[in-house]
Short mmCIF file of C-alpha atoms in Angstrom, two decimals:
data_model
loop_
_atom_site.label_atom_id
_atom_site.label_comp_id
_atom_site.label_asym_id
_atom_site.label_seq_id
_atom_site.Cartn_x
_atom_site.Cartn_y
_atom_site.Cartn_z
CA UNK A 4 85.79 -2.62 83.67
CA UNK A 5 88.02 -1.45 80.66
CA UNK A 6 92.04 -1.73 80.37
CA UNK A 7 93.49 1.24 79.54
CA UNK A 8 96.71 2.03 78.11
CA UNK A 9 98.98 3.34 81.25
CA UNK A 10 100.02 6.81 79.89
CA UNK A 11 103.69 7.82 79.89
CA UNK A 12 106.10 10.76 79.63
CA UNK A 13 110.05 10.55 78.63
CA UNK A 14 112.59 12.23 80.41
CA UNK A 15 115.80 13.38 79.69
CA UNK A 16 118.58 13.23 82.64
CA UNK A 17 121.65 12.90 82.90
CA UNK A 18 122.54 8.78 84.45
CA UNK A 19 124.22 8.60 87.37
CA UNK A 20 124.97 5.12 87.47
CA UNK A 21 125.88 1.72 85.89
CA UNK A 22 127.17 1.50 81.94
CA UNK A 23 125.44 4.33 81.46
CA UNK A 24 126.31 6.82 84.18
CA UNK A 25 127.35 9.98 83.09
CA UNK A 26 125.33 10.18 80.21
CA UNK A 27 122.36 12.07 78.80
CA UNK A 28 118.96 9.31 79.20
CA UNK A 29 115.79 9.50 78.60
CA UNK A 30 113.56 7.15 81.02
CA UNK A 31 110.13 6.93 80.88
CA UNK A 32 107.97 7.45 84.00
CA UNK A 33 104.29 6.65 84.16
CA UNK A 34 101.86 10.42 84.69
CA UNK A 35 97.66 11.51 84.17
CA UNK A 36 96.93 8.85 86.61
CA UNK A 37 93.46 10.01 88.77
CA UNK A 38 92.93 8.63 92.56
CA UNK A 39 90.41 6.40 93.03
CA UNK A 40 89.62 7.03 96.57
CA UNK A 41 87.85 5.27 99.90
CA UNK A 42 84.59 5.84 99.87
CA UNK A 43 84.70 5.27 96.07
CA UNK A 44 86.31 2.20 95.41
CA UNK A 45 84.43 1.07 98.39
CA UNK A 46 81.12 2.00 96.71
CA UNK A 47 82.05 0.12 93.85
CA UNK A 48 83.06 -3.30 95.23
CA UNK A 49 79.27 -2.30 96.83
CA UNK A 50 77.95 -2.47 93.63
CA UNK A 51 79.67 -5.98 92.26
CA UNK A 52 78.05 -7.51 95.84
CA UNK A 53 74.80 -7.21 98.34
CA UNK A 54 76.54 -5.28 100.78
CA UNK A 55 76.85 -1.53 100.48
CA UNK A 56 79.21 0.11 100.59
CA UNK A 57 79.20 1.71 104.14
CA UNK A 58 79.39 -1.31 105.08
CA UNK A 59 82.24 -2.86 102.00
CA UNK A 60 83.62 0.66 104.15
CA UNK A 61 83.23 -1.15 107.66
CA UNK A 62 84.81 -5.18 106.90
CA UNK A 63 87.41 -3.02 105.41
CA UNK A 64 88.43 -1.05 108.26
CA UNK A 65 88.03 -4.25 110.99
CA UNK A 66 90.12 -6.29 108.75
CA UNK A 67 92.80 -3.09 109.38
CA UNK A 68 92.35 -3.63 112.54
CA UNK A 69 92.37 -6.17 113.49
CA UNK A 70 95.22 -7.54 110.85
CA UNK A 71 97.30 -4.22 113.14
CA UNK A 72 96.03 -5.42 116.53
CA UNK A 73 97.88 -9.52 116.03
CA UNK A 74 101.02 -7.31 115.17
CA UNK A 75 101.25 -4.69 117.41
CA UNK A 76 101.44 -8.45 119.54
CA UNK A 77 104.20 -9.62 117.45
CA UNK A 78 102.21 -11.61 115.06
CA UNK A 79 102.46 -11.72 111.33
CA UNK A 80 99.48 -11.86 109.42
CA UNK A 81 98.62 -12.94 105.96
CA UNK A 82 96.67 -10.03 104.46
CA UNK A 83 95.25 -12.79 101.43
CA UNK A 84 96.27 -11.77 98.30
CA UNK A 85 98.16 -8.60 99.30
CA UNK A 86 100.68 -10.16 101.09
CA UNK A 87 101.59 -10.51 104.57
CA UNK A 88 102.24 -8.49 107.38
CA UNK A 89 104.68 -7.94 110.70
CA UNK A 90 106.59 -6.28 112.50
CA UNK A 91 109.43 -4.87 112.18
CA UNK A 92 111.15 -1.42 113.60
CA UNK A 93 114.65 0.17 113.56
CA UNK A 94 117.26 -0.52 116.86
CA UNK A 95 120.33 1.71 118.54
CA UNK A 96 123.27 -0.15 118.72
CA UNK A 97 124.55 -0.30 121.75
CA UNK A 98 127.97 -1.67 122.25
CA UNK A 99 128.76 -5.01 124.62
CA UNK A 100 130.07 -4.68 128.19
CA UNK A 101 129.09 -0.95 128.71
CA UNK A 102 125.29 -0.33 128.06
CA UNK A 103 123.03 -1.70 129.03
CA UNK A 104 119.80 -2.32 126.49
CA UNK A 105 116.61 -1.23 127.05
CA UNK A 106 114.60 -1.89 125.08
CA UNK A 107 112.31 1.95 125.49
CA UNK A 108 115.38 3.58 124.83
CA UNK A 109 117.16 1.32 121.77
CA UNK A 110 114.40 0.39 119.97
CA UNK A 111 112.56 2.65 117.92
CA UNK A 112 109.93 3.24 115.07
CA UNK A 113 107.83 0.62 115.45
CA UNK A 114 106.07 -0.34 112.01
CA UNK A 115 103.61 -2.68 110.77
CA UNK A 116 106.13 -4.10 107.56
CA UNK A 117 104.23 -5.38 104.60
CA UNK A 118 105.63 -7.79 102.20
CA UNK A 119 103.63 -7.33 99.61
CA UNK A 120 102.47 -11.04 97.31
CA UNK A 121 104.70 -10.53 93.63
CA UNK A 122 101.78 -12.06 91.68
CA UNK A 123 99.25 -9.63 92.74
CA UNK A 124 101.29 -7.07 92.30
CA UNK A 125 103.23 -7.74 88.49
CA UNK A 126 100.20 -5.75 86.71
CA UNK A 127 99.92 -7.70 83.61
CA UNK A 128 98.09 -7.74 80.37
CA UNK A 129 98.70 -3.64 80.43
CA UNK A 130 99.19 -1.43 76.91
CA UNK A 131 101.18 1.95 77.07
CA UNK A 132 101.10 4.73 75.50
CA UNK A 133 102.76 8.16 75.06
CA UNK A 134 101.69 11.78 76.03
CA UNK A 135 103.16 15.05 76.34
CA UNK A 136 104.31 16.33 79.35
CA UNK A 137 102.81 19.32 80.94
CA UNK A 138 104.06 22.21 80.71
CA UNK A 139 105.74 23.26 83.73
CA UNK A 140 103.37 26.06 85.99
CA UNK A 141 105.87 29.15 85.61
CA UNK A 142 107.69 30.81 88.16
CA UNK A 143 105.95 34.32 88.00
CA UNK A 144 102.98 35.00 90.92
CA UNK A 145 99.73 36.95 89.93
CA UNK A 146 99.50 40.49 90.16
CA UNK A 147 97.06 40.87 94.04
CA UNK A 148 95.02 43.36 92.58
CA UNK A 149 93.13 45.50 95.60
CA UNK A 150 89.57 46.97 95.93
CA UNK A 151 90.34 50.01 97.95
CA UNK A 152 90.81 53.15 95.40
#
């Protein structure tokens, strides 16, 4: 697969923090990328191996399911080049001596936290191409046509 340049547009905005606060600045924003759906991704991996796309998808789903099960049990999972998966949650504070800490009430939003591998998620060897920003859609609604006389 050949690398294409990363397309970007320049956006003008007013800076709110830092040494340029209050000044008008230009900022690059990535644009024009398509999303590769999961099935297409699995088919592509399958073409590079002896597996079919469905087998790749099954293995990826199984790996994610097993990793989640380990994290639900409090374990930290090294997920290879992607990074590390570990359990996390939010906790409400309770004043000491006033109320007993109840984990079912005071611990909320348990999640799997991904600590991404810096080496894997740092893009190298990319080029850039400036493109024009797409025209904004007008806010007026098209007229509705009725077939009734």
